Amino acid sequence: MAVTENCRVSNASTAWAMGKRHIFLSEGSRQQLELLRVERRHNAAILIQAVWRGWNFRRKRWPTLKRNLHMQARARINRPRPQPIAGTPPPDLERCDQKTIQQTCSLFGLDLERPPPVPPSRSYTVTGNTKMGYPQARVMKMNYP
């Protein structure tokens, strides 16, 4: 009866009585044992299904998948370089002529000989899609001396 003490239904009656041939349980004890039995059967069914699915995959599908993976790896090694799309200009040509570049720079007040100015510093940083303000608490992954 120690099993019934560990069961979830604790406020049910756990009375029992010994007969000549049987042990007579109260309804609460019977329900607790039934819950344990159902849970045990459910877990056993999950285990059996997992083992069956793994065995069935290894027996039927794994050889085909393995063959496909080998073919893909072989095709990756021997794949020719992609050809340029017809009608596109070669990449060597400049996209903008010098006059357009000079007009754009003068419009924004930039000089071709000097690099653009450094943008002003911000009071925050962007990590991923999150805006993080200063000061930041960071966790070190390694101990440094």
Short mmCIF file of C-alpha atoms in Angstrom, two decimals:
data_model
loop_
_atom_site.label_atom_id
_atom_site.label_comp_id
_atom_site.label_asym_id
_atom_site.label_seq_id
_atom_site.Cartn_x
_atom_site.Cartn_y
_atom_site.Cartn_z
CA MET A 1 0.00 0.00 0.00
CA ALA A 2 3.07 2.29 -0.09
CA VAL A 3 2.35 2.82 -3.80
CA THR A 4 -1.01 4.40 -3.05
CA GLU A 5 0.60 6.94 -0.70
CA ASN A 6 2.72 8.37 -3.54
CA CYS A 7 -0.22 8.76 -5.92
CA ARG A 8 -1.69 12.13 -6.92
CA VAL A 9 -5.15 11.56 -5.42
CA SER A 10 -4.16 11.91 -1.78
CA ASN A 11 -7.45 12.89 -0.15
CA ALA A 12 -9.29 9.74 -1.30
CA SER A 13 -9.89 6.87 1.09
CA THR A 14 -7.16 4.21 0.97
CA ALA A 15 -8.79 1.58 3.16
CA TRP A 16 -8.37 -2.12 2.40
CA ALA A 17 -9.22 -5.41 4.03
CA MET A 18 -7.82 -8.94 3.79
CA GLY A 19 -10.23 -11.71 2.84
CA LYS A 20 -9.62 -15.47 2.62
CA ARG A 21 -8.72 -15.36 -1.05
CA HIS A 22 -8.70 -11.65 -2.02
CA ILE A 23 -7.69 -8.21 -0.86
CA PHE A 24 -10.68 -5.89 -0.83
CA LEU A 25 -9.85 -2.29 -1.72
CA SER A 26 -11.85 0.84 -1.12
CA GLU A 27 -13.01 2.78 -4.18
CA GLY A 28 -10.31 5.44 -3.66
CA SER A 29 -7.56 2.82 -3.58
CA ARG A 30 -8.95 1.12 -6.67
CA GLN A 31 -9.02 4.43 -8.55
CA GLN A 32 -5.45 5.23 -7.55
CA LEU A 33 -4.25 1.83 -8.75
CA GLU A 34 -6.21 2.27 -11.97
CA LEU A 35 -4.54 5.65 -12.55
CA LEU A 36 -1.12 4.08 -12.04
CA ARG A 37 -2.02 1.25 -14.44
CA VAL A 38 -3.23 3.65 -17.15
CA GLU A 39 -0.12 5.80 -16.82
CA ARG A 40 2.15 2.76 -17.01
CA ARG A 41 0.35 1.45 -20.11
CA HIS A 42 0.58 4.88 -21.75
CA ASN A 43 4.33 5.14 -21.13
CA ALA A 44 4.86 1.58 -22.38
CA ALA A 45 2.88 2.35 -25.54
CA ILE A 46 5.02 5.44 -26.19
CA LEU A 47 8.19 3.39 -25.77
CA ILE A 48 6.96 0.61 -28.06
CA GLN A 49 5.95 3.15 -30.73
CA ALA A 50 9.31 4.92 -30.54
CA VAL A 51 11.25 1.66 -30.88
CA TRP A 52 9.04 0.52 -33.78
CA ARG A 53 9.37 3.83 -35.63
CA GLY A 54 13.15 3.83 -35.23
CA TRP A 55 13.46 0.24 -36.44
CA ASN A 56 11.08 0.83 -39.33
CA PHE A 57 12.98 3.95 -40.42
CA ARG A 58 16.33 2.17 -40.27
CA ARG A 59 14.95 -0.78 -42.22
CA LYS A 60 12.97 1.01 -44.95
CA ARG A 61 13.91 4.65 -45.31
CA TRP A 62 17.53 4.95 -44.18
CA PRO A 63 19.12 3.21 -47.21
CA THR A 64 17.23 5.54 -49.58
CA LEU A 65 18.11 8.62 -47.53
CA LYS A 66 21.76 7.56 -47.32
CA ARG A 67 21.91 7.02 -51.09
CA ASN A 68 20.38 10.46 -51.71
CA LEU A 69 22.84 12.14 -49.34
CA HIS A 70 25.78 10.49 -51.11
CA MET A 71 24.44 11.58 -54.51
CA GLN A 72 23.99 15.17 -53.28
CA ALA A 73 27.52 15.25 -51.87
CA ARG A 74 28.92 13.87 -55.14
CA ALA A 75 26.93 16.43 -57.17
CA ARG A 76 28.22 19.26 -54.98
CA ILE A 77 31.83 18.34 -55.74
CA ASN A 78 31.38 18.02 -59.52
CA ARG A 79 28.94 20.90 -60.01
CA PRO A 80 30.08 23.34 -62.71
CA ARG A 81 30.29 27.04 -62.05
CA PRO A 82 27.08 28.92 -62.82
CA GLN A 83 27.05 30.71 -66.16
CA PRO A 84 26.22 34.41 -66.32
CA ILE A 85 22.67 35.35 -67.20
CA ALA A 86 22.31 36.42 -70.82
CA GLY A 87 21.87 40.14 -71.33
CA THR A 88 23.52 41.26 -68.08
CA PRO A 89 26.56 43.53 -68.31
CA PRO A 90 29.89 42.13 -67.20
CA PRO A 91 30.75 42.90 -63.56
CA ASP A 92 33.91 44.81 -64.51
CA LEU A 93 32.03 47.85 -65.79
CA GLU A 94 31.22 50.64 -63.38
CA ARG A 95 27.53 51.09 -62.75
CA CYS A 96 27.71 54.87 -62.48
CA ASP A 97 29.74 57.26 -64.54
CA GLN A 98 32.07 59.72 -62.89
CA LYS A 99 29.77 62.69 -63.50
CA THR A 100 26.85 61.06 -61.62
CA ILE A 101 29.13 60.23 -58.69
CA GLN A 102 30.40 63.84 -58.49
CA GLN A 103 26.87 65.26 -58.63
CA THR A 104 25.72 62.94 -55.83
CA CYS A 105 28.70 63.84 -53.64
CA SER A 106 28.19 67.57 -54.14
CA LEU A 107 24.48 67.18 -53.37
CA PHE A 108 25.25 65.62 -49.97
CA GLY A 109 28.27 67.83 -49.28
CA LEU A 110 30.85 65.05 -49.50
CA ASP A 111 34.37 65.18 -50.89
CA LEU A 112 35.66 62.38 -53.16
CA GLU A 113 39.17 62.49 -51.65
CA ARG A 114 38.06 62.28 -48.01
CA PRO A 115 36.07 59.46 -46.40
CA PRO A 116 32.58 60.29 -45.10
CA PRO A 117 32.37 61.49 -41.49
CA VAL A 118 31.84 59.05 -38.64
CA PRO A 119 28.21 59.11 -37.47
CA PRO A 120 27.56 60.41 -33.93
CA SER A 121 27.62 57.84 -31.14
CA ARG A 122 24.33 56.55 -29.82
CA SER A 123 23.22 55.99 -26.25
CA TYR A 124 22.11 52.47 -27.19
CA THR A 125 23.12 49.47 -29.27
CA VAL A 126 21.05 47.08 -31.36
CA THR A 127 21.53 43.36 -30.79
CA GLY A 128 19.40 41.13 -32.99
CA ASN A 129 16.04 42.89 -33.02
CA THR A 130 16.46 44.34 -29.53
CA LYS A 131 17.47 47.90 -28.68
CA MET A 132 19.69 47.76 -25.58
CA GLY A 133 20.50 50.89 -23.61
CA TYR A 134 23.69 51.55 -21.68
CA PRO A 135 24.93 50.43 -19.18
CA GLN A 136 24.65 46.77 -20.10
CA ALA A 137 25.14 43.74 -17.91
CA ARG A 138 27.00 41.08 -19.86
CA VAL A 139 27.82 37.52 -18.90
CA MET A 140 31.38 36.38 -19.56
CA LYS A 141 31.60 32.91 -21.08
CA MET A 142 35.20 32.31 -20.03
CA ASN A 143 37.28 33.27 -17.00
CA TYR A 144 39.99 35.76 -17.86
CA PRO A 145 43.11 36.17 -15.70
#
